[in-house]
Structure formats: structure tokens, C-alpha cells
GROMACS .gro file of C-alpha atoms in nm:
model
  452
    1MET     CA    1   0.000   0.000   0.000
    2GLY     CA    2   0.131   0.343  -0.092
    3ASN     CA    3   0.012   0.700  -0.050
    4TRP     CA    4   0.145   0.743   0.301
    5ALA     CA    5   0.252   1.101   0.240
    6GLY     CA    6  -0.036   1.316   0.357
    7ARG     CA    7  -0.166   1.057   0.603
    8SER     CA    8  -0.189   1.138   0.972
    9ALA     CA    9   0.078   1.035   1.220
   10ALA     CA   10  -0.176   0.821   1.405
   11ASP     CA   11  -0.265   0.633   1.085
   12ILE     CA   12   0.100   0.578   0.992
   13ALA     CA   13   0.201   0.459   1.338
   14ALA     CA   14  -0.091   0.215   1.354
   15ALA     CA   15  -0.002   0.070   1.014
   16VAL     CA   16   0.365   0.030   1.110
   17ARG     CA   17   0.280  -0.132   1.443
   18GLU     CA   18   0.052  -0.377   1.262
   19LYS     CA   19   0.324  -0.438   0.999
   20ARG     CA   20   0.104  -0.328   0.712
   21VAL     CA   21   0.391  -0.107   0.600
   22THR     CA   22   0.755  -0.072   0.701
   23PRO     CA   23   0.912   0.243   0.841
   24ARG     CA   24   1.148   0.249   0.541
   25GLU     CA   25   0.858   0.251   0.295
   26VAL     CA   26   0.689   0.536   0.481
   27VAL     CA   27   1.006   0.744   0.514
   28ALA     CA   28   1.111   0.682   0.152
   29GLU     CA   29   0.774   0.805   0.025
   30HIS     CA   30   0.800   1.125   0.229
   31LEU     CA   31   1.158   1.184   0.117
   32ALA     CA   32   1.046   1.150  -0.245
   33ARG     CA   33   0.777   1.412  -0.187
   34ILE     CA   34   1.032   1.646  -0.030
   35GLU     CA   35   1.269   1.601  -0.324
   36ARG     CA   36   0.992   1.670  -0.572
   37TYR     CA   37   0.828   1.975  -0.415
   38ASP     CA   38   1.052   2.144  -0.159
   39GLY     CA   39   1.233   2.346  -0.425
   40ARG     CA   40   0.938   2.586  -0.434
   41ILE     CA   41   0.851   2.571  -0.062
   42GLU     CA   42   1.201   2.575   0.095
   43ALA     CA   43   1.083   2.421   0.421
   44PHE     CA   44   1.412   2.243   0.492
   45ARG     CA   45   1.763   2.368   0.557
   46THR     CA   46   1.892   2.013   0.540
   47VAL     CA   47   1.733   1.679   0.453
   48ARG     CA   48   1.880   1.365   0.613
   49ALA     CA   49   1.782   1.125   0.337
   50ARG     CA   50   2.042   0.852   0.387
   51ALA     CA   51   2.048   0.879   0.766
   52ALA     CA   52   1.669   0.880   0.787
   53LEU     CA   53   1.638   0.560   0.584
   54ALA     CA   54   1.896   0.391   0.806
   55GLU     CA   55   1.713   0.505   1.117
   56ALA     CA   56   1.383   0.385   0.970
   57ASP     CA   57   1.535   0.038   0.936
   58GLU     CA   58   1.644   0.055   1.300
   59VAL     CA   59   1.289   0.140   1.407
   60GLY     CA   60   1.153  -0.147   1.202
   61ALA     CA   61   1.388  -0.387   1.381
   62ARG     CA   62   1.299  -0.271   1.733
   63ALA     CA   63   1.165  -0.538   1.964
   64ASP     CA   64   0.911  -0.292   2.104
   65LEU     CA   65   0.776  -0.185   1.762
   66ALA     CA   66   0.420  -0.284   1.852
   67GLU     CA   67   0.426  -0.045   2.149
   68LEU     CA   68   0.568   0.267   1.987
   69PRO     CA   69   0.320   0.558   1.971
   70LEU     CA   70   0.500   0.718   1.673
   71ALA     CA   71   0.627   0.402   1.507
   72GLY     CA   72   0.790   0.494   1.175
   73VAL     CA   73   0.643   0.846   1.167
   74PRO     CA   74   0.861   1.093   0.973
   75VAL     CA   75   0.918   1.418   1.164
   76ALA     CA   76   1.091   1.747   1.091
   77VAL     CA   77   1.280   1.943   1.358
   78LYS     CA   78   1.318   2.320   1.381
   79ASP     CA   79   1.675   2.428   1.319
   80ASN     CA   80   1.733   2.566   1.668
   81LEU     CA   81   1.713   2.226   1.839
   82ALA     CA   82   1.992   1.972   1.849
   83VAL     CA   83   1.971   1.659   1.636
   84ARG     CA   84   2.256   1.418   1.700
   85GLY     CA   85   2.511   1.427   1.418
   86GLU     CA   86   2.370   1.745   1.258
   87SER     CA   87   2.453   2.110   1.307
   88HIS     CA   88   2.177   2.347   1.410
   89ARG     CA   89   2.240   2.687   1.254
   90ASP     CA   90   1.946   2.882   1.398
   91GLY     CA   91   1.897   3.044   1.058
   92SER     CA   92   2.231   3.225   1.077
   93ALA     CA   93   2.570   3.232   0.908
   94ALA     CA   94   2.713   3.343   1.244
   95THR     CA   95   2.647   3.015   1.427
   96PRO     CA   96   2.897   2.725   1.422
   97ASP     CA   97   2.854   2.448   1.166
   98THR     CA   98   2.931   2.184   1.429
   99PRO     CA   99   2.743   1.853   1.453
  100ALA     CA  100   2.554   1.807   1.779
  101ALA     CA  101   2.683   1.531   2.005
  102GLU     CA  102   2.339   1.458   2.153
  103ASP     CA  103   1.974   1.506   2.070
  104HIS     CA  104   1.777   1.778   2.242
  105VAL     CA  105   1.553   1.611   2.500
  106THR     CA  106   1.241   1.668   2.287
  107VAL     CA  107   1.408   1.509   1.983
  108ALA     CA  108   1.522   1.219   2.198
  109ARG     CA  109   1.166   1.164   2.318
  110LEU     CA  110   1.031   1.163   1.962
  111ARG     CA  111   1.294   0.909   1.857
  112ALA     CA  112   1.229   0.692   2.161
  113ALA     CA  113   0.862   0.686   2.055
  114GLY     CA  114   0.961   0.554   1.711
  115ALA     CA  115   0.971   0.875   1.506
  116VAL     CA  116   1.233   0.925   1.232
  117VAL     CA  117   1.389   1.269   1.183
  118VAL     CA  118   1.399   1.343   0.809
  119GLY     CA  119   1.547   1.692   0.829
  120LEU     CA  120   1.593   2.028   0.998
  121THR     CA  121   1.367   2.313   0.893
  122ASN     CA  122   1.434   2.673   0.800
  123VAL     CA  123   1.397   2.956   1.052
  124PRO     CA  124   1.464   3.331   1.047
  125GLU     CA  125   1.797   3.426   1.201
  126LEU     CA  126   1.799   3.346   1.575
  127CYS     CA  127   1.426   3.275   1.540
  128VAL     CA  128   1.348   3.643   1.589
  129PHE     CA  129   1.079   3.726   1.335
  130GLY     CA  130   0.734   3.612   1.222
  131THR     CA  131   0.854   3.548   0.866
  132THR     CA  132   1.108   3.279   0.770
  133GLU     CA  133   1.392   3.370   0.536
  134GLY     CA  134   1.769   3.403   0.543
  135PRO     CA  135   2.086   3.247   0.402
  136TYR     CA  136   1.924   2.903   0.382
  137GLY     CA  137   1.610   2.995   0.190
  138VAL     CA  138   1.270   3.166   0.197
  139SER     CA  139   1.001   2.939   0.343
  140ARG     CA  140   0.668   2.984   0.165
  141ASN     CA  141   0.313   2.897   0.259
  142PRO     CA  142   0.217   2.582   0.062
  143TRP     CA  143  -0.140   2.715   0.032
  144ASP     CA  144  -0.022   3.041  -0.126
  145THR     CA  145   0.345   3.046  -0.223
  146THR     CA  146   0.338   3.422  -0.277
  147ARG     CA  147   0.315   3.454   0.103
  148THR     CA  148   0.553   3.370   0.385
  149ALA     CA  149   0.491   3.053   0.583
  150GLY     CA  150   0.526   3.269   0.895
  151GLY     CA  151   0.783   3.233   1.168
  152SER     CA  152   0.981   3.152   1.340
  153SER     CA  153   0.879   2.786   1.305
  154GLY     CA  154   0.797   2.861   0.943
  155GLY     CA  155   0.991   2.578   0.783
  156SER     CA  156   0.835   2.326   1.021
  157ALA     CA  157   0.484   2.452   0.947
  158ALA     CA  158   0.545   2.454   0.572
  159ALA     CA  159   0.679   2.098   0.587
  160VAL     CA  160   0.362   1.970   0.755
  161ALA     CA  161   0.121   2.170   0.539
  162ALA     CA  162   0.293   2.044   0.223
  163GLY     CA  163   0.265   1.681   0.335
  164PHE     CA  164   0.642   1.638   0.366
  165VAL     CA  165   0.591   1.509   0.721
  166PRO     CA  166   0.274   1.453   0.927
  167ILE     CA  167   0.415   1.629   1.234
  168ALA     CA  168   0.701   1.868   1.306
  169LEU     CA  169   0.873   2.008   1.611
  170GLY     CA  170   0.896   2.383   1.669
  171ASN     CA  171   0.890   2.635   1.951
  172ASP     CA  172   0.713   2.954   2.044
  173GLY     CA  173   0.860   3.262   2.216
  174MET     CA  174   0.623   3.532   2.085
  175GLY     CA  175   0.394   3.324   1.867
  176SER     CA  176   0.648   3.123   1.670
  177LEU     CA  177   0.431   2.809   1.662
  178ARG     CA  178   0.090   2.975   1.641
  179ILE     CA  179   0.177   3.229   1.370
  180PRO     CA  180   0.298   2.978   1.106
  181ALA     CA  181   0.029   2.729   1.206
  182ALA     CA  182  -0.235   2.995   1.145
  183ASN     CA  183  -0.082   3.079   0.807
  184CYS     CA  184  -0.048   2.717   0.697
  185GLY     CA  185  -0.376   2.568   0.822
  186LEU     CA  186  -0.233   2.359   1.106
  187VAL     CA  187  -0.316   2.294   1.470
  188THR     CA  188  -0.056   2.368   1.733
  189LEU     CA  189  -0.040   2.431   2.104
  190LYS     CA  190   0.211   2.641   2.292
  191PRO     CA  191   0.206   2.459   2.623
  192GLY     CA  192   0.216   2.640   2.952
  193PHE     CA  193   0.538   2.680   3.143
  194GLY     CA  194   0.703   2.352   3.242
  195VAL     CA  195   0.472   2.112   3.054
  196VAL     CA  196   0.724   2.024   2.779
  197PRO     CA  197   1.101   2.054   2.834
  198ALA     CA  198   1.231   2.380   2.688
  199GLY     CA  199   1.609   2.436   2.674
  200ILE     CA  200   1.591   2.674   2.377
  201GLY     CA  201   1.881   2.909   2.312
  202HIS     CA  202   2.031   3.079   2.617
  203GLY     CA  203   1.752   3.078   2.870
  204ASP     CA  204   1.431   3.019   2.674
  205TRP     CA  205   1.380   3.394   2.626
  206PHE     CA  206   1.348   3.436   3.006
  207GLY     CA  207   1.113   3.138   3.028
  208MET     CA  208   0.873   3.265   2.761
  209SER     CA  209   0.966   3.014   2.491
  210GLU     CA  210   0.816   2.664   2.480
  211ASN     CA  211   0.862   2.363   2.253
  212GLY     CA  212   0.563   2.204   2.084
  213PRO     CA  213   0.442   2.018   1.775
  214LEU     CA  214   0.265   2.123   1.457
  215ALA     CA  215   0.009   1.882   1.312
  216THR     CA  216  -0.286   1.853   1.076
  217THR     CA  217  -0.527   1.690   1.325
  218VAL     CA  218  -0.603   1.738   1.693
  219GLU     CA  219  -0.547   1.364   1.742
  220ASP     CA  220  -0.191   1.395   1.609
  221LEU     CA  221  -0.129   1.707   1.815
  222ARG     CA  222  -0.245   1.540   2.135
  223LEU     CA  223  -0.048   1.225   2.057
  224THR     CA  224   0.275   1.415   1.997
  225LEU     CA  225   0.230   1.642   2.297
  226GLY     CA  226   0.192   1.331   2.509
  227VAL     CA  227   0.525   1.202   2.381
  228LEU     CA  228   0.698   1.536   2.437
  229ALA     CA  229   0.549   1.601   2.781
  230GLY     CA  230   0.576   1.248   2.917
  231ALA     CA  231   0.338   1.002   3.072
  232ASP     CA  232   0.155   1.258   3.287
  233PHE     CA  233   0.011   1.448   2.989
  234PRO     CA  234  -0.369   1.394   2.988
  235ALA     CA  235  -0.523   1.180   2.716
  236ALA     CA  236  -0.849   1.273   2.548
  237GLU     CA  237  -1.145   1.236   2.779
  238PRO     CA  238  -1.393   0.966   2.676
  239ALA     CA  239  -1.718   1.095   2.539
  240ALA     CA  240  -1.959   1.165   2.822
  241GLU     CA  241  -2.337   1.180   2.823
  242GLU     CA  242  -2.305   1.532   2.965
  243PRO     CA  243  -1.978   1.680   2.833
  244ALA     CA  244  -1.823   1.968   3.024
  245ARG     CA  245  -1.969   2.306   2.934
  246ARG     CA  246  -1.715   2.587   2.930
  247THR     CA  247  -1.752   2.961   2.963
  248ILE     CA  248  -1.581   3.108   2.659
  249ALA     CA  249  -1.495   3.475   2.618
  250VAL     CA  250  -1.491   3.598   2.258
  251ALA     CA  251  -1.258   3.892   2.196
  252LEU     CA  252  -1.189   4.079   1.874
  253ARG     CA  253  -1.005   4.385   2.000
  254ASN     CA  254  -0.644   4.410   1.887
  255PRO     CA  255  -0.407   4.403   2.190
  256LEU     CA  256  -0.213   4.683   2.015
  257PRO     CA  257  -0.457   4.976   1.998
  258VAL     CA  258  -0.333   5.092   1.660
  259ALA     CA  259  -0.524   4.877   1.413
  260GLY     CA  260  -0.826   4.656   1.372
  261VAL     CA  261  -0.872   4.296   1.262
  262GLY     CA  262  -0.918   4.187   0.902
  263ARG     CA  263  -1.260   4.061   0.802
  264PRO     CA  264  -1.158   3.694   0.737
  265TYR     CA  265  -1.006   3.660   1.085
  266ALA     CA  266  -1.301   3.829   1.256
  267SER     CA  267  -1.531   3.599   1.057
  268ALA     CA  268  -1.329   3.295   1.169
  269VAL     CA  269  -1.384   3.392   1.532
  270ARG     CA  270  -1.757   3.429   1.476
  271GLN     CA  271  -1.772   3.090   1.304
  272ALA     CA  272  -1.586   2.924   1.590
  273ALA     CA  273  -1.798   3.101   1.852
  274GLY     CA  274  -2.115   2.984   1.679
  275ALA     CA  275  -1.995   2.625   1.663
  276LEU     CA  276  -1.900   2.622   2.031
  277ALA     CA  277  -2.231   2.781   2.129
  278ARG     CA  278  -2.421   2.516   1.935
  279ALA     CA  279  -2.221   2.253   2.125
  280GLY     CA  280  -2.364   2.391   2.447
  281HIS     CA  281  -2.085   2.614   2.574
  282ARG     CA  282  -2.156   2.951   2.730
  283VAL     CA  283  -2.013   3.194   2.474
  284ARG     CA  284  -2.012   3.570   2.526
  285ARG     CA  285  -1.826   3.880   2.410
  286ALA     CA  286  -1.568   3.996   2.662
  287GLU     CA  287  -1.239   4.175   2.604
  288PRO     CA  288  -0.931   4.100   2.817
  289PRO     CA  289  -0.801   4.405   3.005
  290TYR     CA  290  -0.481   4.435   2.803
  291PRO     CA  291  -0.269   4.721   2.940
  292LEU     CA  292  -0.199   5.015   2.711
  293THR     CA  293   0.171   4.933   2.752
  294MET     CA  294   0.131   4.582   2.606
  295GLY     CA  295   0.317   4.664   2.284
  296VAL     CA  296   0.608   4.827   2.465
  297SER     CA  297   0.638   4.539   2.710
  298ALA     CA  298   0.632   4.282   2.430
  299LEU     CA  299   0.898   4.474   2.237
  300LYS     CA  300   1.127   4.493   2.541
  301HIS     CA  301   1.104   4.118   2.607
  302TRP     CA  302   1.134   4.030   2.237
  303THR     CA  303   1.448   4.235   2.183
  304ALA     CA  304   1.606   4.136   2.515
  305GLY     CA  305   1.570   3.768   2.430
  306THR     CA  306   1.752   3.827   2.103
  307ALA     CA  307   2.026   4.023   2.281
  308VAL     CA  308   2.099   3.724   2.503
  309ASP     CA  309   2.095   3.475   2.213
  310ALA     CA  310   2.329   3.695   2.007
  311GLU     CA  311   2.598   3.705   2.277
  312GLY     CA  312   2.925   3.558   2.150
  313LEU     CA  313   2.826   3.568   1.782
  314ASP     CA  314   3.020   3.774   1.529
  315PRO     CA  315   2.804   4.082   1.464
  316ALA     CA  316   2.951   4.115   1.115
  317ARG     CA  317   2.792   3.782   1.021
  318LEU     CA  318   2.447   3.872   1.151
  319ALA     CA  319   2.183   4.037   0.933
  320ARG     CA  320   2.133   4.405   1.000
  321ARG     CA  321   1.779   4.357   1.134
  322THR     CA  322   1.914   4.107   1.389
  323ARG     CA  323   2.199   4.334   1.496
  324VAL     CA  324   1.961   4.624   1.554
  325HIS     CA  325   1.713   4.405   1.740
  326ALA     CA  326   1.985   4.276   1.971
  327ALA     CA  327   2.136   4.621   2.025
  328ILE     CA  328   1.799   4.763   2.131
  329GLY     CA  329   1.738   4.465   2.357
  330ARG     CA  330   2.065   4.490   2.549
  331ARG     CA  331   1.938   4.784   2.751
  332PHE     CA  332   1.634   4.581   2.860
  333VAL     CA  333   1.798   4.253   2.961
  334GLY     CA  334   1.837   4.346   3.328
  335PRO     CA  335   1.482   4.475   3.386
  336VAL     CA  336   1.327   4.193   3.182
  337ARG     CA  337   1.521   3.929   3.374
  338THR     CA  338   1.350   4.031   3.699
  339GLY     CA  339   1.014   3.916   3.565
  340THR     CA  340   0.833   4.210   3.726
  341GLU     CA  341   0.641   4.320   3.415
  342ARG     CA  342   0.531   3.964   3.342
  343GLU     CA  343   0.408   3.918   3.698
  344ARG     CA  344   0.207   4.240   3.675
  345LEU     CA  345   0.050   4.122   3.349
  346ARG     CA  346  -0.044   3.786   3.503
  347ALA     CA  347  -0.203   3.963   3.798
  348ARG     CA  348  -0.401   4.187   3.562
  349LEU     CA  349  -0.528   3.903   3.338
  350THR     CA  350  -0.585   3.630   3.600
  351PRO     CA  351  -0.930   3.754   3.708
  352PHE     CA  352  -1.045   3.753   3.345
  353LEU     CA  353  -0.940   3.390   3.295
  354THR     CA  354  -1.085   3.297   3.630
  355GLU     CA  355  -1.425   3.430   3.527
  356HIS     CA  356  -1.394   3.265   3.182
  357ASP     CA  357  -1.257   2.916   3.122
  358VAL     CA  358  -1.118   2.995   2.776
  359LEU     CA  359  -1.050   3.299   2.561
  360LEU     CA  360  -1.125   3.286   2.187
  361THR     CA  361  -0.950   3.544   1.964
  362PRO     CA  362  -0.830   3.573   1.606
  363ALA     CA  363  -0.500   3.394   1.559
  364LEU     CA  364  -0.378   3.676   1.333
  365ALA     CA  365  -0.501   4.025   1.254
  366ARG     CA  366  -0.444   4.004   0.879
  367ARG     CA  367  -0.286   3.783   0.614
  368SER     CA  368   0.086   3.720   0.628
  369PRO     CA  369   0.341   3.939   0.447
  370ALA     CA  370   0.456   3.852   0.097
  371ALA     CA  371   0.737   3.596   0.086
  372GLY     CA  372   1.070   3.758   0.011
  373PRO     CA  373   1.409   3.863   0.144
  374TRP     CA  374   1.289   4.025   0.465
  375HIS     CA  375   1.632   3.957   0.617
  376GLU     CA  376   1.773   4.218   0.376
  377ARG     CA  377   1.522   4.484   0.476
  378GLY     CA  378   1.538   4.734   0.760
  379TRP     CA  379   1.464   4.657   1.124
  380LEU     CA  380   1.170   4.896   1.157
  381ARG     CA  381   1.005   4.764   0.842
  382ASN     CA  382   1.030   4.408   0.980
  383VAL     CA  383   0.895   4.503   1.322
  384LEU     CA  384   0.601   4.695   1.179
  385ALA     CA  385   0.510   4.412   0.940
  386ASN     CA  386   0.529   4.154   1.220
  387SER     CA  387   0.332   4.362   1.468
  388ALA     CA  388   0.061   4.448   1.217
  389TYR     CA  389  -0.027   4.089   1.137
  390SER     CA  390   0.045   3.897   1.457
  391PRO     CA  391  -0.048   4.103   1.767
  392PHE     CA  392  -0.261   3.836   1.938
  393THR     CA  393   0.010   3.584   2.028
  394PRO     CA  394   0.272   3.766   2.247
  395PRO     CA  395   0.055   3.829   2.557
  396TRP     CA  396   0.039   3.457   2.630
  397ASN     CA  397   0.416   3.410   2.614
  398LEU     CA  398   0.448   3.694   2.863
  399THR     CA  399   0.202   3.523   3.098
  400GLY     CA  400   0.336   3.174   3.031
  401TRP     CA  401  -0.016   3.033   2.981
  402PRO     CA  402  -0.120   2.773   2.720
  403ALA     CA  403  -0.249   2.897   2.385
  404MET     CA  404  -0.320   2.726   2.056
  405SER     CA  405  -0.404   2.797   1.694
  406VAL     CA  406  -0.688   2.614   1.518
  407PRO     CA  407  -0.778   2.643   1.147
  408VAL     CA  408  -1.120   2.800   1.092
  409GLY     CA  409  -1.240   2.958   0.768
  410THR     CA  410  -1.045   3.077   0.467
  411LEU     CA  411  -0.891   3.391   0.323
  412PRO     CA  412  -0.998   3.532  -0.016
  413SER     CA  413  -0.689   3.361  -0.165
  414GLY     CA  414  -0.817   3.022  -0.049
  415ALA     CA  415  -0.546   2.992   0.216
  416PRO     CA  416  -0.662   2.904   0.567
  417ALA     CA  417  -0.767   3.146   0.839
  418ALA     CA  418  -0.746   3.055   1.207
  419VAL     CA  419  -0.849   3.131   1.564
  420GLN     CA  420  -0.659   3.127   1.892
  421LEU     CA  421  -0.771   2.952   2.211
  422VAL     CA  422  -0.614   3.057   2.542
  423GLY     CA  423  -0.652   2.899   2.885
  424ARG     CA  424  -0.533   2.917   3.243
  425PRO     CA  425  -0.222   2.725   3.354
  426GLY     CA  426  -0.280   2.352   3.336
  427THR     CA  427  -0.570   2.364   3.088
  428GLU     CA  428  -0.394   2.220   2.784
  429ALA     CA  429  -0.640   1.929   2.777
  430VAL     CA  430  -0.938   2.168   2.786
  431LEU     CA  431  -0.801   2.360   2.487
  432LEU     CA  432  -0.741   2.036   2.296
  433ASP     CA  433  -1.095   1.916   2.367
  434LEU     CA  434  -1.242   2.242   2.234
  435ALA     CA  435  -1.016   2.224   1.929
  436ALA     CA  436  -1.143   1.872   1.865
  437GLU     CA  437  -1.500   2.001   1.880
  438LEU     CA  438  -1.414   2.268   1.622
  439GLU     CA  439  -1.246   2.005   1.404
  440ARG     CA  440  -1.563   1.795   1.406
  441SER     CA  441  -1.804   2.082   1.342
  442LEU     CA  442  -1.586   2.293   1.109
  443PRO     CA  443  -1.351   2.042   0.943
  444TRP     CA  444  -1.050   2.177   0.757
  445ARG     CA  445  -0.843   2.056   0.462
  446ARG     CA  446  -0.540   1.888   0.610
  447THR     CA  447  -0.268   1.946   0.349
  448ALA     CA  448  -0.220   2.188   0.063
  449PRO     CA  449  -0.241   2.061  -0.297
  450PRO     CA  450   0.107   1.985  -0.432
  451GLY     CA  451   0.096   2.247  -0.708
  452ASP     CA  452   0.310   2.075  -0.972
   0.00000   0.00000   0.00000
């Protein structure tokens, strides 16, 4: 049986465990798809074709094959996480081209579960921006290749949306999972602090950055999160005669009081709100009390995180936008490190998410910027473009609370639109259950057409 490319991770793993297909056959088919189509998508910095086939054979020979939750599943890894034997360049010519001696803990957990790493995906330099381009390529949205895949996990999102892999590993410091997922029609969840091991860069952007998967189904997302988080991560609750009814706040106001929200993204929120109301949830309009200083606070934390990650790198080998970002951030590192502003924001928003179980917002404010050499453009132009289209994600990195992106609706181009779900600490399972309800009532197309 062929046609494994484009199938879900759960389907592939079940077939491998039952020996209806071998890991080598699955991986080879995905590698062939990458070779055929990635020239126009540029999802990958490097593809591990020979190594992946060898590792697929090793998985197929494992004595515990029948017990592996991701048996033979091809995965892609964001190029700021260590994969044994490969360099991770973090999207930069300034980083060392030195093979990693060990896997990052999240990669190790995926491999222990039977997954096969087929390659490392493109990111913007030091994973700073919400578009993905640099010396290793310009990652494009498979649904609309005139547009960026988003960032900073843009290559990982593009790889999943194009059917190159069913799941990919990324991370999120200001929206870097949710932004590309929203662009590329995927589901993702930025877990709350401490749920999945972090260890990203030099200090996880002061604890704001979290690792997580990108997937095409809620089932795959939950499955992979369980692998990454460990045995304590909650499984899906069995269907109950009286399922839990949640109080859901619906908010459309831009956290940055300088612009509105594009019609397709506002429409996506209304569609999702209607579906959840029909399912019996208590849905009402309510705006979080974002402080007027939200944009300034986000900018200080964003630039300070880059300043720390740029330490020790040759400034002459960094793109100008990165150098400026880091230089601005150096003056904020000390104040940001105290965590005082983040604690104030949590105190301000906690009553809102005590009164409401979940917050529903647009995932983005408008469609993503055109794909192109943003790394060659000025710092201010990059910051304005990023802030204009993705203002809804940073607040939840500052608080450290779980937030996810779910495909709902479409843009005029036919590319997906999306909504964001946000919850209190420890409510990852609640968000996943609501996302599953949206998937059932408002199903989405799982992968983009190949576009020969």
C-alpha cells in the first residue's frame, strides 16, 4: 500500500505497528515528496535522506515496535534544536557548523517513541521574526506560495502543510508556533510553562519560549504532545453523556490599539464562537483588560531575548535587522530578567481567565506578508510588518499560559484562516478538547495541494 505522504501520524504509526507497511517505505515516500516539491517551498535547511532511511530500518527492527506511539512516523525538527550528528544553525551564518553530540531532549523523546527525523527546517535568524527567510532559503506557505509561511517555526509549518511530514517540532517565544500554524492551516499548542522541556537558546527567552508540535489533526497534536510532555500528559477524555460546558470569552479587539482585525479573521472567530455555542458552551463577548503598555512590554522582552541569544556571535555575520534588534534589547535585559512586568500582566489578566474558562481570539489580525528577502530589509520595516499581522500571540508568552491555533475559515486567496484559544495554567487538555469540537463541526483541509 502506498500514498502514506499526507496521512496522519496516528494512521501511519498504527499501520507500522501492525506491519502493514515498514518504516522504510513510509520514510522513503516522504523523502520523495520532499525532493519533488521542496524546491518551491524551501521548508528544509537540510534533509537527512540517507540517515533517515537507516534510522527507519532501525525502528523497524525494534523489539518494542508494537508499542511505539510514533512508530515509523517521519518528523521534521526546527533548526534551533539539536539533532545528533547534525549542526543546528538557527537560521544564521554566524552560528557554528558543528554537529551536535546529543539530541535535544524533545528530539530524543520523539525518537524513543519511534519517530524518524527526516530533516531540519528553516527559521529566520535566531528565530526572531514572524517570517522565515535568510541564508538558507525563503520558506513559503504551501497554500499560497506568494506569502511567507510565517515564523519563526515557518519551515516546520510549511513541511507539515505540504505533506512532507505529518508532524514537526517547533517552539514559540512570541507566537512562533501559532503564527505559522495559522498561516499554513495547522493545529498547534504552545504549552504552559514547564509542561514540555524547553532548553531553547540561552535561557528560553526568560522562560517565555516553549517547545511544541505542529500537526494537521487534533489527534496527532495530542499524541505528539503526550510524547513530548511524558506520561503525565492527559489523554483525550472519553465521550460523556453530559460533556463539560465551558464559559468562553470571545474577543476581537487588537491588543495593540493601533489597528483593527481583518474581516476573514473576525469571521473565523464568529464561526468558531457559533460552533461552540451550538455545542452547548456559554459563549459571550468579553475583552481581556490588556494594558496600554502591552506593545512596549512585548517589544522589550522580544528584543532582550535576542540580545541574550546573540551574545558571543560575530556581529559582522548577523543580518542588520538582527543586529539592531539585539542592540535595542541589550538595555532591557536586566529589567526583563527580573520578571516584574510579566508578573504584573499575570495579575491583571488572571481575574479575566478565572471568570472565563477559555478565551477565543483571532489567531492573526491580517494575512501574512509577501514571501521575500525580509532579512535584507530594515529593522523597523520588519517590526512593523510583524506587529501588524500577529499582535494576538505575544501576551500569552508573557504570561506563560497555554495557547493554541486552530484552522477556521479561509482567506480570499483560499489559504486558511485561524483562531486562537487561550486557557489558564494547566488547561492544555481543555483547549485540545475544544479544538477537537471545532475540528468535528468545522472540518479543515489537512494538506495543501502539491501544485506541480
